[in-house]
Amino acid sequence: MAARKTKNTAAPTVEEIITDAEIDAIAIDDTPIMSIEPEQPMTLQQLMMQVPDSDADVMNHAIADALDERADREAKKNPDNTSIQSTIKKLRKQVGRRATGRLFVAAQRSPDFMNRQLREGAAYNVYAIGKLGDLVAGLVGDETKNAVNRAILASLFKIESAGLSFDMETAKMCVSQNYTPKPDQSDVASRARSHLVRHTMSPSTAPTQASSTVQALETLGIVVKDGGRNPTIKLLDNALTRALRATWGALSAV
């Protein structure tokens, strides 16, 4: 007959005994958890410094070629319009630096817009190109000098801080302190009025001046227009906008 198996009732050895305190110690790991900081987006300056000189130079040549093409087109179309040629000549000086090429490459912008056909017989506004050159100058370390650009930029960031909306009628109010918004489009502009930086140009020039600055900002990818008849103008979140906010947001808060 086989021997009957008996249950092992031997007491656990010292090594096998685990106290409640030891169980708690195992369950609770009090090792400090390393906090992971969210990755900060690169600044415009950092993005520009990553652009090789060769790429910046190629872009500069492309910008110069686009300006030459536009100057030739305007000379044939309006041979007596010295104002347009003066704008293009000034723009050549503003953007004729390697830093401009770096900016265009870093921001993934193309100079092709200067000669783009918007509709039959109409190309990109020459004066918007001039406003764009002034904005670019400010972004690459010079100064944004155009008074309308300055008024609209400062106002955009003041409106952003106030949590209000900004539309084309509001932009026109920035151009002229005497501009009165259209009655059926005045709600947004009226709420924004006390936050605006306003220039002193004639009210009759407000529509074209506001339009050319907003067009330049939109081309650079700083704002986007939303809507049809009186579009809302919204700041986009990118390196160019953050660079402008660092300057104009601080100034507008004073």
PDB file of C-alpha atoms in Angstrom:
ATOM      1  CA  MET A   1       0.000   0.000   0.000  1.00  0.00           C
ATOM      2  CA  ALA A   2       1.332   3.425  -0.961  1.00  0.00           C
ATOM      3  CA  ALA A   3       2.147   5.828   1.811  1.00  0.00           C
ATOM      4  CA  ARG A   4      -0.518   8.547   2.360  1.00  0.00           C
ATOM      5  CA  LYS A   5       0.655  12.103   1.606  1.00  0.00           C
ATOM      6  CA  THR A   6       0.431  14.448   4.515  1.00  0.00           C
ATOM      7  CA  LYS A   7      -0.146  18.213   4.364  1.00  0.00           C
ATOM      8  CA  ASN A   8       2.969  20.268   4.981  1.00  0.00           C
ATOM      9  CA  THR A   9       2.177  22.249   8.090  1.00  0.00           C
ATOM     10  CA  ALA A  10       5.697  23.348   8.812  1.00  0.00           C
ATOM     11  CA  ALA A  11       6.011  26.923   9.992  1.00  0.00           C
ATOM     12  CA  PRO A  12       7.504  29.364   7.485  1.00  0.00           C
ATOM     13  CA  THR A  13      11.151  30.158   7.868  1.00  0.00           C
ATOM     14  CA  VAL A  14      12.312  33.575   8.985  1.00  0.00           C
ATOM     15  CA  GLU A  15      12.989  34.526   5.355  1.00  0.00           C
ATOM     16  CA  GLU A  16       9.367  33.718   4.395  1.00  0.00           C
ATOM     17  CA  ILE A  17       7.691  35.895   7.010  1.00  0.00           C
ATOM     18  CA  ILE A  18       6.660  39.327   5.570  1.00  0.00           C
ATOM     19  CA  THR A  19       5.133  41.812   7.932  1.00  0.00           C
ATOM     20  CA  ASP A  20       2.304  44.197   7.114  1.00  0.00           C
ATOM     21  CA  ALA A  21       4.737  47.104   7.332  1.00  0.00           C
ATOM     22  CA  GLU A  22       6.976  45.497   4.727  1.00  0.00           C
ATOM     23  CA  ILE A  23       4.000  44.939   2.428  1.00  0.00           C
ATOM     24  CA  ASP A  24       3.085  48.606   2.739  1.00  0.00           C
ATOM     25  CA  ALA A  25       6.662  49.626   2.001  1.00  0.00           C
ATOM     26  CA  ILE A  26       6.663  47.522  -1.162  1.00  0.00           C
ATOM     27  CA  ALA A  27       3.311  48.916  -2.310  1.00  0.00           C
ATOM     28  CA  ILE A  28       4.283  52.545  -1.794  1.00  0.00           C
ATOM     29  CA  ASP A  29       7.174  53.771  -3.913  1.00  0.00           C
ATOM     30  CA  ASP A  30       8.077  57.169  -2.594  1.00  0.00           C
ATOM     31  CA  THR A  31      10.796  57.791  -5.164  1.00  0.00           C
ATOM     32  CA  PRO A  32      10.237  61.323  -6.493  1.00  0.00           C
ATOM     33  CA  ILE A  33       8.703  61.341  -9.982  1.00  0.00           C
ATOM     34  CA  MET A  34      10.675  63.493 -12.399  1.00  0.00           C
ATOM     35  CA  SER A  35       8.419  66.252 -13.693  1.00  0.00           C
ATOM     36  CA  ILE A  36       8.526  66.536 -17.483  1.00  0.00           C
ATOM     37  CA  GLU A  37       8.348  70.108 -18.670  1.00  0.00           C
ATOM     38  CA  PRO A  38       6.248  70.596 -21.812  1.00  0.00           C
ATOM     39  CA  GLU A  39       8.436  71.135 -24.838  1.00  0.00           C
ATOM     40  CA  GLN A  40       8.641  74.830 -25.631  1.00  0.00           C
ATOM     41  CA  PRO A  41       8.075  75.840 -29.253  1.00  0.00           C
ATOM     42  CA  MET A  42      11.124  77.216 -30.999  1.00  0.00           C
ATOM     43  CA  THR A  43      11.398  80.967 -31.272  1.00  0.00           C
ATOM     44  CA  LEU A  44      11.554  82.699 -34.624  1.00  0.00           C
ATOM     45  CA  GLN A  45      15.208  83.511 -33.982  1.00  0.00           C
ATOM     46  CA  GLN A  46      15.988  79.838 -33.320  1.00  0.00           C
ATOM     47  CA  LEU A  47      14.160  78.754 -36.474  1.00  0.00           C
ATOM     48  CA  MET A  48      15.996  81.345 -38.557  1.00  0.00           C
ATOM     49  CA  MET A  49      19.384  80.289 -37.208  1.00  0.00           C
ATOM     50  CA  GLN A  50      18.702  76.744 -38.385  1.00  0.00           C
ATOM     51  CA  VAL A  51      18.417  77.918 -41.999  1.00  0.00           C
ATOM     52  CA  PRO A  52      21.691  77.340 -43.913  1.00  0.00           C
ATOM     53  CA  ASP A  53      23.256  80.399 -45.540  1.00  0.00           C
ATOM     54  CA  SER A  54      22.907  78.742 -48.938  1.00  0.00           C
ATOM     55  CA  ASP A  55      19.139  78.307 -48.508  1.00  0.00           C
ATOM     56  CA  ALA A  56      18.767  81.896 -47.330  1.00  0.00           C
ATOM     57  CA  ASP A  57      20.731  83.156 -50.348  1.00  0.00           C
ATOM     58  CA  VAL A  58      18.609  81.134 -52.777  1.00  0.00           C
ATOM     59  CA  MET A  59      15.473  82.620 -51.203  1.00  0.00           C
ATOM     60  CA  ASN A  60      16.916  86.130 -51.415  1.00  0.00           C
ATOM     61  CA  HIS A  61      17.531  85.668 -55.141  1.00  0.00           C
ATOM     62  CA  ALA A  62      13.953  84.412 -55.556  1.00  0.00           C
ATOM     63  CA  ILE A  63      12.620  87.487 -53.727  1.00  0.00           C
ATOM     64  CA  ALA A  64      14.741  89.813 -55.894  1.00  0.00           C
ATOM     65  CA  ASP A  65      13.561  88.071 -59.080  1.00  0.00           C
ATOM     66  CA  ALA A  66       9.922  88.372 -57.987  1.00  0.00           C
ATOM     67  CA  LEU A  67      10.373  92.095 -57.328  1.00  0.00           C
ATOM     68  CA  ASP A  68      12.040  92.603 -60.725  1.00  0.00           C
ATOM     69  CA  GLU A  69       9.188  90.800 -62.448  1.00  0.00           C
ATOM     70  CA  ARG A  70       6.602  92.921 -60.650  1.00  0.00           C
ATOM     71  CA  ALA A  71       8.474  96.159 -61.394  1.00  0.00           C
ATOM     72  CA  ASP A  72       8.600  95.286 -65.105  1.00  0.00           C
ATOM     73  CA  ARG A  73       4.912  94.408 -65.169  1.00  0.00           C
ATOM     74  CA  GLU A  74       3.919  97.657 -63.457  1.00  0.00           C
ATOM     75  CA  ALA A  75       6.190  99.715 -65.734  1.00  0.00           C
ATOM     76  CA  LYS A  76       4.438  98.291 -68.799  1.00  0.00           C
ATOM     77  CA  LYS A  77       0.977  98.645 -67.283  1.00  0.00           C
ATOM     78  CA  ASN A  78       1.420 102.081 -65.679  1.00  0.00           C
ATOM     79  CA  PRO A  79       4.572 103.729 -67.101  1.00  0.00           C
ATOM     80  CA  ASP A  80       3.768 107.061 -65.433  1.00  0.00           C
ATOM     81  CA  ASN A  81       3.069 105.644 -61.978  1.00  0.00           C
ATOM     82  CA  THR A  82       6.253 106.570 -60.140  1.00  0.00           C
ATOM     83  CA  SER A  83       4.660 105.824 -56.766  1.00  0.00           C
ATOM     84  CA  ILE A  84       4.510 102.090 -57.468  1.00  0.00           C
ATOM     85  CA  GLN A  85       8.112 102.004 -58.684  1.00  0.00           C
ATOM     86  CA  SER A  86       9.175 103.943 -55.591  1.00  0.00           C
ATOM     87  CA  THR A  87       7.399 101.399 -53.366  1.00  0.00           C
ATOM     88  CA  ILE A  88       9.166  98.492 -55.076  1.00  0.00           C
ATOM     89  CA  LYS A  89      12.542 100.263 -54.907  1.00  0.00           C
ATOM     90  CA  LYS A  90      12.102 100.865 -51.175  1.00  0.00           C
ATOM     91  CA  LEU A  91      11.059  97.258 -50.708  1.00  0.00           C
ATOM     92  CA  ARG A  92      14.259  96.024 -52.377  1.00  0.00           C
ATOM     93  CA  LYS A  93      16.254  97.803 -49.674  1.00  0.00           C
ATOM     94  CA  GLN A  94      14.047  96.481 -46.879  1.00  0.00           C
ATOM     95  CA  VAL A  95      14.245  92.831 -47.871  1.00  0.00           C
ATOM     96  CA  GLY A  96      17.685  92.713 -49.476  1.00  0.00           C
ATOM     97  CA  ARG A  97      19.326  91.044 -46.503  1.00  0.00           C
ATOM     98  CA  ARG A  98      20.178  87.442 -45.778  1.00  0.00           C
ATOM     99  CA  ALA A  99      17.993  87.669 -42.666  1.00  0.00           C
ATOM    100  CA  THR A 100      14.960  88.141 -44.911  1.00  0.00           C
ATOM    101  CA  GLY A 101      15.803  84.956 -46.781  1.00  0.00           C
ATOM    102  CA  ARG A 102      16.159  83.146 -43.463  1.00  0.00           C
ATOM    103  CA  LEU A 103      12.773  84.446 -42.345  1.00  0.00           C
ATOM    104  CA  PHE A 104      10.991  83.343 -45.521  1.00  0.00           C
ATOM    105  CA  VAL A 105      12.548  79.875 -45.342  1.00  0.00           C
ATOM    106  CA  ALA A 106      11.873  79.493 -41.604  1.00  0.00           C
ATOM    107  CA  ALA A 107       8.267  80.645 -41.997  1.00  0.00           C
ATOM    108  CA  GLN A 108       7.805  78.550 -45.149  1.00  0.00           C
ATOM    109  CA  ARG A 109       6.762  81.576 -47.184  1.00  0.00           C
ATOM    110  CA  SER A 110       7.277  81.964 -50.928  1.00  0.00           C
ATOM    111  CA  PRO A 111       7.759  85.257 -52.827  1.00  0.00           C
ATOM    112  CA  ASP A 112       5.477  83.959 -55.587  1.00  0.00           C
ATOM    113  CA  PHE A 113       2.558  85.884 -54.080  1.00  0.00           C
ATOM    114  CA  MET A 114       4.000  89.144 -55.483  1.00  0.00           C
ATOM    115  CA  ASN A 115       3.043  88.168 -59.024  1.00  0.00           C
ATOM    116  CA  ARG A 116       0.074  85.934 -58.336  1.00  0.00           C
ATOM    117  CA  GLN A 117      -3.005  86.624 -60.428  1.00  0.00           C
ATOM    118  CA  LEU A 118      -5.850  87.082 -57.946  1.00  0.00           C
ATOM    119  CA  ARG A 119      -8.460  87.528 -60.648  1.00  0.00           C
ATOM    120  CA  GLU A 120      -8.590  88.671 -64.254  1.00  0.00           C
ATOM    121  CA  GLY A 121      -6.448  91.777 -64.571  1.00  0.00           C
ATOM    122  CA  ALA A 122      -5.682  92.036 -60.850  1.00  0.00           C
ATOM    123  CA  ALA A 123      -2.484  91.014 -59.088  1.00  0.00           C
ATOM    124  CA  TYR A 124      -1.446  91.174 -55.451  1.00  0.00           C
ATOM    125  CA  ASN A 125      -1.669  94.752 -54.164  1.00  0.00           C
ATOM    126  CA  VAL A 126       1.680  96.547 -54.553  1.00  0.00           C
ATOM    127  CA  TYR A 127       1.113  98.589 -51.417  1.00  0.00           C
ATOM    128  CA  ALA A 128       0.397  95.410 -49.461  1.00  0.00           C
ATOM    129  CA  ILE A 129       3.820  94.195 -50.641  1.00  0.00           C
ATOM    130  CA  GLY A 130       5.269  97.413 -49.242  1.00  0.00           C
ATOM    131  CA  LYS A 131       3.479  96.866 -45.922  1.00  0.00           C
ATOM    132  CA  LEU A 132       4.793  93.296 -45.865  1.00  0.00           C
ATOM    133  CA  GLY A 133       8.346  94.551 -46.352  1.00  0.00           C
ATOM    134  CA  ASP A 134       7.909  96.878 -43.378  1.00  0.00           C
ATOM    135  CA  LEU A 135       6.621  94.006 -41.216  1.00  0.00           C
ATOM    136  CA  VAL A 136       9.509  91.782 -42.293  1.00  0.00           C
ATOM    137  CA  ALA A 137      11.995  94.525 -41.392  1.00  0.00           C
ATOM    138  CA  GLY A 138      10.581  94.569 -37.870  1.00  0.00           C
ATOM    139  CA  LEU A 139      10.772  90.800 -37.592  1.00  0.00           C
ATOM    140  CA  VAL A 140      14.430  90.573 -38.623  1.00  0.00           C
ATOM    141  CA  GLY A 141      15.722  93.150 -36.179  1.00  0.00           C
ATOM    142  CA  ASP A 142      15.020  96.538 -37.723  1.00  0.00           C
ATOM    143  CA  GLU A 143      11.912  98.575 -36.983  1.00  0.00           C
ATOM    144  CA  THR A 144       8.338  98.435 -38.186  1.00  0.00           C
ATOM    145  CA  LYS A 145       7.940 102.054 -39.268  1.00  0.00           C
ATOM    146  CA  ASN A 146       4.677 102.186 -41.189  1.00  0.00           C
ATOM    147  CA  ALA A 147       2.174 103.999 -38.988  1.00  0.00           C
ATOM    148  CA  VAL A 148      -0.802 101.893 -40.090  1.00  0.00           C
ATOM    149  CA  ASN A 149       1.103  98.653 -39.505  1.00  0.00           C
ATOM    150  CA  ARG A 150       2.047  99.896 -36.046  1.00  0.00           C
ATOM    151  CA  ALA A 151      -1.491 100.954 -35.122  1.00  0.00           C
ATOM    152  CA  ILE A 152      -3.080  97.705 -36.288  1.00  0.00           C
ATOM    153  CA  LEU A 153      -0.427  95.488 -34.678  1.00  0.00           C
ATOM    154  CA  ALA A 154      -0.653  97.232 -31.317  1.00  0.00           C
ATOM    155  CA  SER A 155      -4.459  97.132 -31.457  1.00  0.00           C
ATOM    156  CA  LEU A 156      -4.587  93.443 -32.395  1.00  0.00           C
ATOM    157  CA  PHE A 157      -2.648  92.472 -29.278  1.00  0.00           C
ATOM    158  CA  LYS A 158      -4.599  94.852 -27.031  1.00  0.00           C
ATOM    159  CA  ILE A 159      -7.831  93.329 -28.316  1.00  0.00           C
ATOM    160  CA  GLU A 160      -6.429  89.833 -27.784  1.00  0.00           C
ATOM    161  CA  SER A 161      -5.553  90.668 -24.165  1.00  0.00           C
ATOM    162  CA  ALA A 162      -9.042  92.065 -23.614  1.00  0.00           C
ATOM    163  CA  GLY A 163     -10.645  88.891 -24.984  1.00  0.00           C
ATOM    164  CA  LEU A 164     -12.532  90.771 -27.697  1.00  0.00           C
ATOM    165  CA  SER A 165     -12.917  90.296 -31.443  1.00  0.00           C
ATOM    166  CA  PHE A 166     -11.215  92.283 -34.206  1.00  0.00           C
ATOM    167  CA  ASP A 167     -12.759  92.733 -37.648  1.00  0.00           C
ATOM    168  CA  MET A 168     -12.125  94.817 -40.767  1.00  0.00           C
ATOM    169  CA  GLU A 169     -14.217  97.714 -39.478  1.00  0.00           C
ATOM    170  CA  THR A 170     -12.045  97.684 -36.364  1.00  0.00           C
ATOM    171  CA  ALA A 171      -8.922  97.744 -38.550  1.00  0.00           C
ATOM    172  CA  LYS A 172     -10.283 100.788 -40.386  1.00  0.00           C
ATOM    173  CA  MET A 173     -10.781 102.528 -37.048  1.00  0.00           C
ATOM    174  CA  CYS A 174      -7.074 101.952 -36.338  1.00  0.00           C
ATOM    175  CA  VAL A 175      -6.189 103.799 -39.548  1.00  0.00           C
ATOM    176  CA  SER A 176      -8.205 106.914 -38.771  1.00  0.00           C
ATOM    177  CA  GLN A 177      -9.416 108.258 -35.465  1.00  0.00           C
ATOM    178  CA  ASN A 178     -12.224 109.918 -37.415  1.00  0.00           C
ATOM    179  CA  TYR A 179     -13.455 106.760 -39.134  1.00  0.00           C
ATOM    180  CA  THR A 180     -16.998 105.737 -38.179  1.00  0.00           C
ATOM    181  CA  PRO A 181     -17.910 102.046 -38.632  1.00  0.00           C
ATOM    182  CA  LYS A 182     -20.820 101.209 -40.880  1.00  0.00           C
ATOM    183  CA  PRO A 183     -24.034 101.079 -38.806  1.00  0.00           C
ATOM    184  CA  ASP A 184     -24.816  97.460 -39.673  1.00  0.00           C
ATOM    185  CA  GLN A 185     -21.236  96.344 -38.951  1.00  0.00           C
ATOM    186  CA  SER A 186     -20.389  98.378 -35.866  1.00  0.00           C
ATOM    187  CA  ASP A 187     -20.978  95.960 -32.962  1.00  0.00           C
ATOM    188  CA  VAL A 188     -17.472  94.450 -32.804  1.00  0.00           C
ATOM    189  CA  ALA A 189     -15.737  97.754 -33.549  1.00  0.00           C
ATOM    190  CA  SER A 190     -17.760  99.621 -30.931  1.00  0.00           C
ATOM    191  CA  ARG A 191     -16.784  97.169 -28.199  1.00  0.00           C
ATOM    192  CA  ALA A 192     -13.147  97.397 -29.274  1.00  0.00           C
ATOM    193  CA  ARG A 193     -13.003 101.194 -29.512  1.00  0.00           C
ATOM    194  CA  SER A 194     -11.466 101.920 -26.092  1.00  0.00           C
ATOM    195  CA  HIS A 195      -8.650  99.393 -26.683  1.00  0.00           C
ATOM    196  CA  LEU A 196      -7.502 100.680 -30.069  1.00  0.00           C
ATOM    197  CA  VAL A 197      -4.374 102.542 -31.093  1.00  0.00           C
ATOM    198  CA  ARG A 198      -5.623 104.929 -33.778  1.00  0.00           C
ATOM    199  CA  HIS A 199      -3.712 106.777 -36.482  1.00  0.00           C
ATOM    200  CA  THR A 200      -4.689 110.147 -37.947  1.00  0.00           C
ATOM    201  CA  MET A 201      -5.110 109.421 -41.652  1.00  0.00           C
ATOM    202  CA  SER A 202      -8.147 110.603 -43.569  1.00  0.00           C
ATOM    203  CA  PRO A 203     -11.240 108.401 -43.079  1.00  0.00           C
ATOM    204  CA  SER A 204     -11.516 108.066 -46.862  1.00  0.00           C
ATOM    205  CA  THR A 205      -8.210 106.166 -46.968  1.00  0.00           C
ATOM    206  CA  ALA A 206      -9.128 103.796 -44.122  1.00  0.00           C
ATOM    207  CA  PRO A 207     -10.524 100.947 -46.283  1.00  0.00           C
ATOM    208  CA  THR A 208      -7.493 100.659 -48.595  1.00  0.00           C
ATOM    209  CA  GLN A 209      -4.929 101.234 -45.842  1.00  0.00           C
ATOM    210  CA  ALA A 210      -6.517  98.673 -43.514  1.00  0.00           C
ATOM    211  CA  SER A 211      -6.934  96.169 -46.340  1.00  0.00           C
ATOM    212  CA  SER A 212      -3.277  96.341 -47.428  1.00  0.00           C
ATOM    213  CA  THR A 213      -1.950  95.854 -43.877  1.00  0.00           C
ATOM    214  CA  VAL A 214      -4.300  92.956 -43.174  1.00  0.00           C
ATOM    215  CA  GLN A 215      -3.389  91.408 -46.536  1.00  0.00           C
ATOM    216  CA  ALA A 216       0.315  91.630 -45.632  1.00  0.00           C
ATOM    217  CA  LEU A 217      -0.281  90.071 -42.204  1.00  0.00           C
ATOM    218  CA  GLU A 218      -2.325  87.296 -43.801  1.00  0.00           C
ATOM    219  CA  THR A 219       0.366  86.587 -46.415  1.00  0.00           C
ATOM    220  CA  LEU A 220       2.975  86.177 -43.677  1.00  0.00           C
ATOM    221  CA  GLY A 221       0.663  83.763 -41.860  1.00  0.00           C
ATOM    222  CA  ILE A 222       0.227  86.027 -38.831  1.00  0.00           C
ATOM    223  CA  VAL A 223      -3.545  86.410 -39.133  1.00  0.00           C
ATOM    224  CA  VAL A 224      -6.406  84.685 -40.879  1.00  0.00           C
ATOM    225  CA  LYS A 225      -9.672  86.250 -42.044  1.00  0.00           C
ATOM    226  CA  ASP A 226     -12.887  84.470 -41.141  1.00  0.00           C
ATOM    227  CA  GLY A 227     -16.114  85.519 -42.799  1.00  0.00           C
ATOM    228  CA  GLY A 228     -17.215  87.386 -45.885  1.00  0.00           C
ATOM    229  CA  ARG A 229     -18.518  90.929 -45.885  1.00  0.00           C
ATOM    230  CA  ASN A 230     -16.788  92.160 -42.719  1.00  0.00           C
ATOM    231  CA  PRO A 231     -14.453  89.311 -41.768  1.00  0.00           C
ATOM    232  CA  THR A 232     -13.123  88.713 -38.293  1.00  0.00           C
ATOM    233  CA  ILE A 233      -9.325  88.898 -38.176  1.00  0.00           C
ATOM    234  CA  LYS A 234      -7.770  86.274 -35.924  1.00  0.00           C
ATOM    235  CA  LEU A 235      -4.157  85.988 -34.779  1.00  0.00           C
ATOM    236  CA  LEU A 236      -2.583  82.611 -35.548  1.00  0.00           C
ATOM    237  CA  ASP A 237      -0.260  80.811 -33.148  1.00  0.00           C
ATOM    238  CA  ASN A 238       3.165  80.490 -34.756  1.00  0.00           C
ATOM    239  CA  ALA A 239       6.722  81.753 -34.366  1.00  0.00           C
ATOM    240  CA  LEU A 240       6.090  84.990 -36.273  1.00  0.00           C
ATOM    241  CA  THR A 241       3.042  85.885 -34.201  1.00  0.00           C
ATOM    242  CA  ARG A 242       4.844  85.058 -30.966  1.00  0.00           C
ATOM    243  CA  ALA A 243       7.778  87.252 -32.015  1.00  0.00           C
ATOM    244  CA  LEU A 244       5.427  90.154 -32.706  1.00  0.00           C
ATOM    245  CA  ARG A 245       3.524  89.558 -29.480  1.00  0.00           C
ATOM    246  CA  ALA A 246       6.770  89.763 -27.509  1.00  0.00           C
ATOM    247  CA  THR A 247       7.211  93.313 -28.808  1.00  0.00           C
ATOM    248  CA  TRP A 248       3.771  94.684 -29.536  1.00  0.00           C
ATOM    249  CA  GLY A 249       1.966  92.830 -26.758  1.00  0.00           C
ATOM    250  CA  ALA A 250       4.326  94.366 -24.206  1.00  0.00           C
ATOM    251  CA  LEU A 251       3.989  97.837 -25.712  1.00  0.00           C
ATOM    252  CA  SER A 252       0.203  97.647 -25.930  1.00  0.00           C
ATOM    253  CA  ALA A 253      -0.016  96.682 -22.258  1.00  0.00           C
ATOM    254  CA  VAL A 254       1.631  99.960 -21.194  1.00  0.00           C
TER     255      VAL A 254
END
